[in-house]
mmCIF file of C-alpha atoms and ligand atoms in Angstrom:
data_model
loop_
_atom_site.group_PDB
_atom_site.id
_atom_site.type_symbol
_atom_site.label_atom_id
_atom_site.label_comp_id
_atom_site.label_asym_id
_atom_site.label_seq_id
_atom_site.Cartn_x
_atom_site.Cartn_y
_atom_site.Cartn_z
ATOM 1 C CA MET A 18 -2.752 -37.367 128.144
ATOM 2 C CA ILE A 19 -5.891 -36.460 129.647
ATOM 3 C CA SER A 20 -6.775 -37.268 133.923
ATOM 4 C CA PHE A 21 -9.730 -37.250 134.970
ATOM 5 C CA ASN A 22 -9.758 -33.901 136.877
ATOM 6 C CA THR A 23 -7.571 -31.715 133.956
ATOM 7 C CA PHE A 24 -11.083 -33.657 131.658
ATOM 8 C CA PHE A 25 -13.922 -32.145 133.664
ATOM 9 C CA LYS A 26 -11.825 -28.655 133.680
ATOM 10 C CA LYS A 27 -11.700 -29.226 129.695
ATOM 11 C CA LYS A 28 -14.897 -29.613 129.604
ATOM 12 C CA ASN A 29 -16.047 -26.278 131.460
ATOM 13 C CA LEU A 30 -17.712 -28.313 134.041
ATOM 14 C CA HIS A 31 -18.281 -26.315 136.635
ATOM 15 C CA ASN A 32 -20.322 -27.833 139.096
ATOM 16 C CA ARG A 33 -18.318 -28.386 141.555
ATOM 17 C CA SER A 34 -20.847 -29.825 143.977
ATOM 18 C CA LEU A 35 -20.673 -32.936 141.257
ATOM 19 C CA LEU A 36 -17.066 -33.214 140.124
ATOM 20 C CA LYS A 37 -16.618 -34.104 143.948
ATOM 21 C CA ILE A 38 -19.198 -37.002 143.630
ATOM 22 C CA LEU A 39 -17.125 -37.667 140.808
ATOM 23 C CA ASP A 40 -14.806 -37.758 143.272
ATOM 24 C CA ASN A 41 -15.665 -39.924 145.378
ATOM 25 C CA ILE A 42 -16.848 -42.515 143.219
ATOM 26 C CA ALA A 43 -13.054 -42.439 141.957
ATOM 27 C CA ASN A 44 -11.303 -42.459 144.626
ATOM 28 C CA GLY A 45 -13.509 -45.220 146.755
ATOM 29 C CA SER A 46 -13.425 -47.442 143.578
ATOM 30 C CA LYS A 47 -9.198 -47.457 143.365
ATOM 31 C CA ILE A 48 -9.568 -48.455 146.937
ATOM 32 C CA ILE A 49 -11.917 -51.390 145.563
ATOM 33 C CA ASN A 50 -9.062 -51.997 143.127
ATOM 34 C CA GLU A 51 -6.681 -52.341 145.633
ATOM 35 C CA VAL A 52 -8.480 -54.940 147.633
ATOM 36 C CA LEU A 53 -9.167 -56.643 144.321
ATOM 37 C CA LEU A 54 -5.750 -56.951 143.280
ATOM 38 C CA SER A 55 -4.012 -57.517 147.309
ATOM 39 C CA GLY A 56 -4.477 -61.234 146.317
ATOM 40 C CA ASP A 57 -6.241 -61.620 150.609
ATOM 41 C CA PRO A 58 -7.724 -65.036 149.813
ATOM 42 C CA LYS A 59 -10.397 -63.239 152.780
ATOM 43 C CA ASN A 60 -11.211 -60.796 149.736
ATOM 44 C CA LEU A 61 -12.283 -64.138 146.491
ATOM 45 C CA LYS A 62 -14.769 -65.133 149.444
ATOM 46 C CA SER A 63 -18.121 -64.129 147.955
ATOM 47 C CA GLU A 64 -19.477 -64.920 151.397
ATOM 48 C CA ASN A 65 -19.361 -63.930 154.546
ATOM 49 C CA ILE A 66 -16.328 -66.175 156.652
ATOM 50 C CA LYS A 67 -14.759 -66.087 159.784
ATOM 51 C CA ASN A 68 -11.277 -65.577 160.424
ATOM 52 C CA ILE A 69 -9.109 -67.587 162.721
ATOM 53 C CA GLN A 70 -9.853 -65.505 165.787
ATOM 54 C CA ASN A 71 -13.957 -66.722 165.087
ATOM 55 C CA GLU A 72 -14.560 -62.810 163.814
ATOM 56 C CA ASP A 73 -17.030 -62.476 160.776
ATOM 57 C CA VAL A 74 -14.672 -61.102 157.770
ATOM 58 C CA GLN A 75 -16.943 -58.565 155.458
ATOM 59 C CA LYS A 76 -17.428 -60.225 151.972
ATOM 60 C CA LEU A 77 -16.603 -57.394 149.191
ATOM 61 C CA ASP A 78 -20.157 -56.718 148.751
ATOM 62 C CA VAL A 79 -19.646 -55.029 151.970
ATOM 63 C CA ILE A 80 -16.561 -53.613 151.685
ATOM 64 C CA ALA A 81 -17.653 -52.005 148.467
ATOM 65 C CA ASN A 82 -20.507 -50.809 150.070
ATOM 66 C CA ASN A 83 -18.637 -48.770 153.845
ATOM 67 C CA VAL A 84 -15.546 -47.638 150.762
ATOM 68 C CA PHE A 85 -18.425 -45.358 148.587
ATOM 69 C CA LEU A 86 -20.701 -44.978 152.175
ATOM 70 C CA ASP A 87 -17.677 -43.406 153.809
ATOM 71 C CA TYR A 88 -16.665 -41.041 151.068
ATOM 72 C CA PHE A 89 -21.385 -40.183 151.553
ATOM 73 C CA LYS A 90 -21.287 -39.520 154.326
ATOM 74 C CA LYS A 91 -18.390 -36.871 154.933
ATOM 75 C CA ASN A 92 -19.475 -35.218 151.563
ATOM 76 C CA LYS A 93 -21.761 -32.192 151.707
ATOM 77 C CA GLU A 94 -22.987 -31.818 149.140
ATOM 78 C CA ILE A 95 -24.560 -35.777 149.274
ATOM 79 C CA GLN A 96 -27.824 -35.168 150.676
ATOM 80 C CA GLY A 97 -28.969 -39.125 150.727
ATOM 81 C CA VAL A 98 -28.312 -42.204 149.606
ATOM 82 C CA LEU A 99 -29.676 -45.435 147.936
ATOM 83 C CA SER A 100 -27.301 -48.661 148.085
ATOM 84 C CA GLU A 101 -28.538 -51.601 147.315
ATOM 85 C CA GLU A 102 -26.222 -53.061 150.470
ATOM 86 C CA ASN A 103 -28.807 -51.956 151.979
ATOM 87 C CA GLU A 104 -33.084 -51.500 152.629
ATOM 88 C CA ASN A 105 -32.691 -48.831 153.896
ATOM 89 C CA ILE A 106 -31.768 -45.254 152.676
ATOM 90 C CA ILE A 107 -29.011 -43.823 154.439
ATOM 91 C CA GLN A 108 -29.675 -39.822 155.806
ATOM 92 C CA GLY A 109 -26.310 -37.645 154.305
ATOM 93 C CA ASN A 110 -25.841 -33.841 155.251
ATOM 94 C CA PRO A 111 -29.975 -32.389 155.081
ATOM 95 C CA PHE A 112 -28.689 -29.786 152.817
ATOM 96 C CA GLY A 113 -27.099 -31.816 150.176
ATOM 97 C CA LYS A 114 -28.178 -30.283 145.967
ATOM 98 C CA TYR A 115 -27.755 -34.410 145.026
ATOM 99 C CA ILE A 116 -29.115 -37.740 145.903
ATOM 100 C CA VAL A 117 -27.251 -41.357 144.906
ATOM 101 C CA ALA A 118 -29.007 -44.918 144.325
ATOM 102 C CA MET A 119 -25.483 -47.434 144.044
ATOM 103 C CA ASP A 120 -24.814 -50.642 143.927
ATOM 104 C CA PRO A 121 -21.182 -51.028 145.257
ATOM 105 C CA LEU A 122 -20.283 -54.266 143.986
ATOM 106 C CA ASP A 123 -22.670 -55.789 141.622
ATOM 107 C CA GLY A 124 -21.297 -59.031 139.816
ATOM 108 C CA SER A 125 -20.026 -60.346 143.798
ATOM 109 C CA SER A 126 -20.159 -64.153 143.300
ATOM 110 C CA ASN A 127 -18.310 -63.332 140.304
ATOM 111 C CA ILE A 128 -15.279 -62.856 142.742
ATOM 112 C CA SER A 129 -13.910 -65.856 143.895
ATOM 113 C CA VAL A 130 -13.571 -67.203 140.063
ATOM 114 C CA ASN A 131 -12.137 -64.531 138.988
ATOM 115 C CA ILE A 132 -14.699 -62.807 137.268
ATOM 116 C CA PRO A 133 -14.941 -58.742 136.121
ATOM 117 C CA VAL A 134 -17.134 -57.139 138.810
ATOM 118 C CA GLY A 135 -18.264 -54.071 138.442
ATOM 119 C CA SER A 136 -19.447 -50.206 140.796
ATOM 120 C CA ILE A 137 -22.984 -48.904 139.132
ATOM 121 C CA PHE A 138 -23.953 -45.206 140.766
ATOM 122 C CA SER A 139 -26.854 -43.087 139.955
ATOM 123 C CA ILE A 140 -27.040 -39.572 140.693
ATOM 124 C CA TYR A 141 -30.236 -36.949 141.445
ATOM 125 C CA GLU A 142 -30.183 -33.237 142.032
ATOM 126 C CA LYS A 143 -32.583 -32.906 144.812
ATOM 127 C CA LYS A 144 -35.002 -30.296 143.570
ATOM 128 C CA ASP A 145 -35.421 -28.617 146.902
ATOM 129 C CA ALA A 146 -32.727 -29.479 149.138
ATOM 130 C CA SER A 147 -33.875 -27.449 152.536
ATOM 131 C CA ILE A 148 -36.708 -30.660 152.652
ATOM 132 C CA SER A 149 -35.887 -33.559 154.092
ATOM 133 C CA LEU A 150 -35.000 -36.297 152.330
ATOM 134 C CA CYS A 151 -37.619 -39.428 152.084
ATOM 135 C CA GLU A 152 -37.464 -43.137 150.461
ATOM 136 C CA SER A 153 -39.755 -40.796 147.503
ATOM 137 C CA ASP A 154 -37.093 -38.557 146.269
ATOM 138 C CA PHE A 155 -35.034 -42.199 144.557
ATOM 139 C CA LEU A 156 -38.636 -43.146 143.088
ATOM 140 C CA LYS A 157 -37.713 -40.188 139.744
ATOM 141 C CA LYS A 158 -37.914 -41.726 136.738
ATOM 142 C CA GLY A 159 -34.770 -42.769 135.138
ATOM 143 C CA LYS A 160 -34.956 -39.810 132.624
ATOM 144 C CA GLU A 161 -33.971 -37.227 135.450
ATOM 145 C CA GLN A 162 -30.728 -38.421 135.619
ATOM 146 C CA LYS A 163 -27.835 -35.523 136.656
ATOM 147 C CA CYS A 164 -25.301 -38.211 135.883
ATOM 148 C CA ALA A 165 -24.385 -42.421 135.909
ATOM 149 C CA VAL A 166 -21.348 -43.745 136.900
ATOM 150 C CA TYR A 167 -19.752 -47.526 136.369
ATOM 151 C CA VAL A 168 -16.847 -48.731 137.375
ATOM 152 C CA LEU A 169 -15.142 -52.632 135.631
ATOM 153 C CA TYR A 170 -13.039 -53.758 137.427
ATOM 154 C CA GLY A 171 -11.502 -56.356 134.632
ATOM 155 C CA THR A 172 -7.506 -56.256 132.409
ATOM 156 C CA SER A 173 -7.778 -53.335 133.407
ATOM 157 C CA THR A 174 -10.110 -51.119 135.673
ATOM 158 C CA ILE A 175 -12.023 -48.021 133.634
ATOM 159 C CA LEU A 176 -14.342 -45.732 134.928
ATOM 160 C CA ILE A 177 -17.653 -44.948 132.277
ATOM 161 C CA ILE A 178 -19.565 -41.740 132.716
ATOM 162 C CA ALA A 179 -22.550 -40.140 131.383
ATOM 163 C CA LEU A 180 -22.999 -35.708 131.878
ATOM 164 C CA ASN A 181 -24.511 -33.482 129.739
ATOM 165 C CA ASP A 182 -25.568 -36.320 126.690
ATOM 166 C CA GLU A 183 -21.677 -36.845 126.379
ATOM 167 C CA VAL A 184 -20.555 -40.751 126.952
ATOM 168 C CA HIS A 185 -16.359 -40.459 127.965
ATOM 169 C CA GLY A 186 -14.752 -43.834 129.458
ATOM 170 C CA PHE A 187 -11.124 -43.303 131.906
ATOM 171 C CA THR A 188 -8.589 -45.928 132.818
ATOM 172 C CA LEU A 189 -7.053 -46.081 136.106
ATOM 173 C CA ASN A 190 -3.430 -45.713 135.353
ATOM 174 C CA LEU A 191 -1.698 -47.957 138.104
ATOM 175 C CA LYS A 192 2.007 -46.433 138.814
ATOM 176 C CA GLU A 193 0.398 -42.382 138.672
ATOM 177 C CA ASP A 194 -3.179 -44.462 141.004
ATOM 178 C CA GLU A 195 -5.061 -41.581 138.549
ATOM 179 C CA TYR A 196 -7.914 -42.005 135.733
ATOM 180 C CA PHE A 197 -6.789 -41.524 132.440
ATOM 181 C CA LEU A 198 -9.023 -40.476 129.373
ATOM 182 C CA THR A 199 -8.881 -43.000 127.397
ATOM 183 C CA PHE A 200 -12.245 -43.568 125.527
ATOM 184 C CA PRO A 201 -14.050 -39.711 124.777
ATOM 185 C CA ASN A 202 -16.528 -39.558 123.155
ATOM 186 C CA ILE A 203 -17.943 -43.679 123.642
ATOM 187 C CA LYS A 204 -21.671 -44.465 120.739
ATOM 188 C CA ILE A 205 -22.450 -48.547 120.425
ATOM 189 C CA PRO A 206 -22.028 -49.902 117.534
ATOM 190 C CA GLU A 207 -25.937 -49.320 115.174
ATOM 191 C CA GLU A 208 -25.929 -52.909 114.345
ATOM 192 C CA GLY A 209 -23.993 -55.851 116.402
ATOM 193 C CA ASN A 210 -23.490 -59.469 116.478
ATOM 194 C CA ILE A 211 -23.259 -60.291 120.614
ATOM 195 C CA PHE A 212 -26.634 -61.137 122.397
ATOM 196 C CA SER A 213 -26.574 -61.450 126.124
ATOM 197 C CA ILE A 214 -28.738 -63.371 127.841
ATOM 198 C CA ASN A 215 -28.837 -66.553 130.126
ATOM 199 C CA GLU A 216 -29.537 -69.178 128.140
ATOM 200 C CA GLY A 217 -30.661 -71.169 131.767
ATOM 201 C CA ASN A 218 -34.053 -69.329 131.110
ATOM 202 C CA ILE A 219 -34.068 -69.492 127.829
ATOM 203 C CA LYS A 220 -37.935 -71.713 128.483
ATOM 204 C CA SER A 221 -39.805 -69.369 131.654
ATOM 205 C CA VAL A 222 -39.279 -66.565 129.069
ATOM 206 C CA ASP A 223 -41.529 -64.351 127.354
ATOM 207 C CA PRO A 224 -42.146 -65.656 123.704
ATOM 208 C CA GLU A 225 -40.882 -63.168 122.289
ATOM 209 C CA ILE A 226 -38.219 -63.571 123.932
ATOM 210 C CA PHE A 227 -37.337 -66.763 123.041
ATOM 211 C CA ASN A 228 -38.371 -65.710 119.273
ATOM 212 C CA TYR A 229 -35.219 -63.473 119.653
ATOM 213 C CA VAL A 230 -32.731 -65.252 121.022
ATOM 214 C CA GLU A 231 -33.806 -68.004 118.349
ATOM 215 C CA SER A 232 -33.480 -65.723 115.272
ATOM 216 C CA CYS A 233 -29.957 -64.651 116.163
ATOM 217 C CA LYS A 234 -29.382 -68.024 116.206
ATOM 218 C CA GLU A 235 -29.903 -68.783 112.189
ATOM 219 C CA LEU A 236 -27.384 -69.629 110.332
ATOM 220 C CA ASP A 237 -26.298 -67.335 107.262
ATOM 221 C CA GLN A 238 -25.969 -68.519 103.384
ATOM 222 C CA ASN A 239 -23.074 -70.457 103.233
ATOM 223 C CA GLY A 240 -24.860 -72.332 107.092
ATOM 224 C CA LYS A 241 -22.448 -69.529 108.893
ATOM 225 C CA ARG A 242 -23.505 -68.166 112.491
ATOM 226 C CA THR A 243 -24.697 -64.521 112.211
ATOM 227 C CA HIS A 244 -24.022 -63.478 115.951
ATOM 228 C CA THR A 245 -22.386 -64.680 119.139
ATOM 229 C CA GLY A 246 -23.316 -65.824 122.648
ATOM 230 C CA ARG A 247 -21.244 -63.819 125.353
ATOM 231 C CA PHE A 248 -23.103 -63.585 129.387
ATOM 232 C CA ILE A 249 -20.446 -63.005 131.712
ATOM 233 C CA GLY A 250 -22.842 -62.751 134.897
ATOM 234 C CA SER A 251 -22.034 -59.133 135.699
ATOM 235 C CA LEU A 252 -24.135 -56.572 134.252
ATOM 236 C CA VAL A 253 -21.239 -54.577 134.093
ATOM 237 C CA ALA A 254 -19.253 -56.564 131.772
ATOM 238 C CA ASP A 255 -21.269 -58.029 129.769
ATOM 239 C CA PHE A 256 -22.837 -54.924 129.233
ATOM 240 C CA HIS A 257 -19.346 -52.681 127.686
ATOM 241 C CA ARG A 258 -18.329 -55.955 125.810
ATOM 242 C CA ASN A 259 -21.719 -55.371 123.693
ATOM 243 C CA MET A 260 -20.905 -50.976 124.493
ATOM 244 C CA MET A 261 -17.654 -51.259 123.054
ATOM 245 C CA LYS A 262 -18.361 -54.348 120.607
ATOM 246 C CA GLY A 263 -22.107 -54.361 119.394
ATOM 247 C CA GLY A 264 -24.669 -56.010 120.648
ATOM 248 C CA ILE A 265 -27.917 -56.319 122.649
ATOM 249 C CA PHE A 266 -28.385 -57.413 126.955
ATOM 250 C CA ILE A 267 -31.251 -58.601 127.749
ATOM 251 C CA TYR A 268 -32.373 -60.117 131.268
ATOM 252 C CA PRO A 269 -35.873 -60.937 130.719
ATOM 253 C CA LYS A 270 -38.756 -61.794 133.712
ATOM 254 C CA THR A 271 -38.283 -65.179 134.154
ATOM 255 C CA SER A 272 -40.286 -67.933 136.567
ATOM 256 C CA ASP A 273 -37.863 -67.651 138.701
ATOM 257 C CA LYS A 274 -37.850 -63.287 138.420
ATOM 258 C CA PRO A 275 -41.014 -63.363 137.478
ATOM 259 C CA THR A 276 -39.855 -58.929 137.438
ATOM 260 C CA GLY A 277 -36.360 -59.300 136.528
ATOM 261 C CA GLN A 278 -33.098 -60.331 138.234
ATOM 262 C CA LEU A 279 -32.017 -56.793 138.583
ATOM 263 C CA ARG A 280 -33.116 -53.462 140.169
ATOM 264 C CA LEU A 281 -34.712 -50.225 138.404
ATOM 265 C CA ILE A 282 -33.235 -47.565 140.280
ATOM 266 C CA TYR A 283 -28.965 -48.637 141.028
ATOM 267 C CA GLU A 284 -28.285 -50.969 138.047
ATOM 268 C CA CYS A 285 -31.264 -50.276 135.344
ATOM 269 C CA ASN A 286 -31.562 -46.686 135.031
ATOM 270 C CA PRO A 287 -27.751 -45.729 135.477
ATOM 271 C CA ILE A 288 -27.202 -48.619 132.042
ATOM 272 C CA ALA A 289 -29.984 -47.062 130.033
ATOM 273 C CA LEU A 290 -28.794 -43.535 130.186
ATOM 274 C CA ILE A 291 -25.084 -44.149 129.882
ATOM 275 C CA ALA A 292 -26.372 -46.718 126.577
ATOM 276 C CA LYS A 293 -28.470 -43.171 125.861
ATOM 277 C CA PHE A 294 -26.720 -40.102 126.055
ATOM 278 C CA ALA A 295 -24.213 -42.803 123.984
ATOM 279 C CA GLY A 296 -26.372 -43.172 121.067
ATOM 280 C CA SER A 297 -29.419 -45.967 121.566
ATOM 281 C CA LYS A 298 -32.495 -47.186 124.107
ATOM 282 C CA SER A 299 -33.169 -49.485 126.963
ATOM 283 C CA SER A 300 -37.037 -51.136 127.175
ATOM 284 C CA ASP A 301 -38.090 -53.368 129.829
ATOM 285 C CA GLY A 302 -40.043 -54.840 126.673
ATOM 286 C CA ASN A 303 -43.103 -52.435 127.165
ATOM 287 C CA ILE A 304 -42.288 -49.250 128.190
ATOM 288 C CA ALA A 305 -38.443 -47.658 128.036
ATOM 289 C CA ILE A 306 -36.493 -48.115 131.330
ATOM 290 C CA LEU A 307 -36.360 -44.288 131.569
ATOM 291 C CA GLU A 308 -39.909 -43.531 131.581
ATOM 292 C CA LYS A 309 -40.857 -46.327 134.250
ATOM 293 C CA LYS A 310 -41.528 -44.711 137.656
ATOM 294 C CA PRO A 311 -40.216 -47.305 140.293
ATOM 295 C CA LYS A 312 -42.944 -48.566 143.153
ATOM 296 C CA SER A 313 -40.178 -49.063 145.376
ATOM 297 C CA ILE A 314 -36.381 -48.745 146.778
ATOM 298 C CA HIS A 315 -34.982 -52.476 145.218
ATOM 299 C CA GLU A 316 -37.927 -52.243 142.638
ATOM 300 C CA ARG A 317 -36.400 -54.790 139.823
ATOM 301 C CA THR A 318 -37.366 -54.518 136.221
ATOM 302 C CA ALA A 319 -36.769 -56.749 132.786
ATOM 303 C CA PHE A 320 -34.460 -55.263 131.244
ATOM 304 C CA ILE A 321 -33.487 -55.078 127.533
ATOM 305 C CA THR A 322 -30.366 -52.699 126.290
ATOM 306 C CA GLY A 323 -27.307 -52.332 124.159
ATOM 307 C CA SER A 324 -28.178 -51.688 120.192
ATOM 308 C CA ASN A 325 -29.905 -49.819 118.371
ATOM 309 C CA LYS A 326 -30.897 -52.133 115.330
ATOM 310 C CA MET A 327 -30.773 -55.491 118.442
ATOM 311 C CA VAL A 328 -33.596 -52.996 120.939
ATOM 312 C CA ASP A 329 -35.385 -52.441 118.061
ATOM 313 C CA LYS A 330 -35.880 -56.072 116.561
ATOM 314 C CA LEU A 331 -36.457 -57.946 119.989
ATOM 315 C CA LEU A 332 -39.379 -55.068 120.066
ATOM 316 C CA SER A 333 -41.055 -55.207 116.828
ATOM 317 C CA PHE A 334 -41.173 -59.076 118.113
ATOM 318 C CA TYR A 335 -42.842 -57.731 121.151
ATOM 319 C CA LYS A 336 -45.181 -55.007 118.263
ATOM 320 C CA ASN A 337 -46.239 -58.223 116.210
ATOM 321 C CA GLU A 338 -47.483 -60.071 118.418
HETATM 322 P P1 AFP B 21 -24.826 -60.350 141.702
HETATM 323 O O1 AFP B 21 -24.227 -59.074 141.993
HETATM 324 O O2 AFP B 21 -25.769 -61.345 142.663
HETATM 325 O O3 AFP B 21 -24.239 -61.689 141.559
HETATM 326 O O4 AFP B 21 -25.973 -60.711 140.733
HETATM 327 C C1 AFP B 21 -24.901 -60.205 139.501
HETATM 328 C C2 AFP B 21 -27.005 -59.635 138.258
HETATM 329 O O5 AFP B 21 -27.651 -58.749 139.011
HETATM 330 C C3 AFP B 21 -25.599 -59.182 137.524
HETATM 331 O O6 AFP B 21 -24.904 -58.624 137.582
HETATM 332 C C4 AFP B 21 -26.144 -59.914 136.014
HETATM 333 O O7 AFP B 21 -25.979 -59.261 134.876
HETATM 334 C C5 AFP B 21 -27.028 -61.054 137.255
HETATM 335 O O8 AFP B 21 -27.132 -60.992 138.589
HETATM 336 C C6 AFP B 21 -26.979 -62.122 136.778
HETATM 337 O O9 AFP B 21 -27.646 -63.456 137.486
HETATM 338 P P2 AFP B 21 -27.825 -64.662 137.062
HETATM 339 O O10 AFP B 21 -26.851 -64.807 136.858
HETATM 340 O O11 AFP B 21 -29.335 -65.136 137.424
HETATM 341 O O12 AFP B 21 -28.205 -64.868 135.200
#
C-alpha cells in the first residue's frame, strides 16, 4: 500500500510548501474524523448547545474550523485563509507563498441524522508574497487554483486531491492512522445515469433545468427508468458518488436562493477543479465555473457538474432557448 507521503515522493512532488499544507489537511481531517466517530452525543447536534454547566458547546462546523485554522496559522507557508465560518479573511504569515479557502464542514445540518459530511479546500499561490494580503487576493478565477482537496467522512474517510492535472483518492486506515492511496487517477465516467438535485426547488428553477430533469425521468422503450435520482444534501458526498459512478449534480438558482446556494470560492471552485482534472466540466448554466471572477469572498453561484455528456446535454437546453 502506498501511503499519502510516499505517494508524493514517488510522484516527484518536491514542493515542500504545498506538501506541508496537504499534510495539515490530512492531519486536521483525522481529528475531525475522530470527533465524528467519538460517539459523544454533543457532537451530534447541528446547532450550538449549552452543556450542564450552562456553557456554550461549539457545533461541529466551529470545531472543524478551529482544527484546520490551528494548523494553517502555524504553517509559515500560508499567508491567509478564507473560511465559510469567518466573515473576514484570516491573516497568516505575511511572507507565506499560499492562500487557502475552505468550507471546514460542509453538509453540517446532516450530522444529527448520521449522514456523511465533508471538508473542502482550495489552494492558490500568492503571486507576490511580499505584498500584504487583502480580500482581493481571494477574488481569483477558479482556474488559477494550484490544488483542490476534499475529505468525505462517510462509511470510510477518504481524501481526494486534484493536483497537476490528476485526481487521486486516499482512504484513512484507522489502525495505521494514515491515508493510503486507494483510488489512483480518478476519471469521471463520460456518461452516467444519476441526477442529483433538490427537487423541492423544482418549481422555481430555470425552465432549462426543469426540462432537463424531466428528460431524466423519461422511460425507455420497455417502460423502464433511464435514470435514478439521488440527493444526499452534502455536496461532497453527492459529487463524490457521481464522480465515481457517473452522474450530474445540479444546484441551480431558486426563488429561495436567487444567486444559488453554494459558495463559489470554497465550495464550487475546488469541486470544479477536481471535476476538470478528472476529465469533466462545471458551469453555472451560462459560464464555466472556473472562469467566474468572484466579486465578493462569500459569493454564491448556481452549480452544475458531473459526467461530460450529462452536463453537455443540460447546457444544450440553455442554448436551444
Ligand atoms: P449545510 O452545510 O448548511 O448543511 O449546507 C449544505 C450545502 O451547502 C451543500 O452541501 C448541499 O448540497 C446543499 O447545501 C443542500 O442545500 P438544500 O438543503 O437547500 O438542498
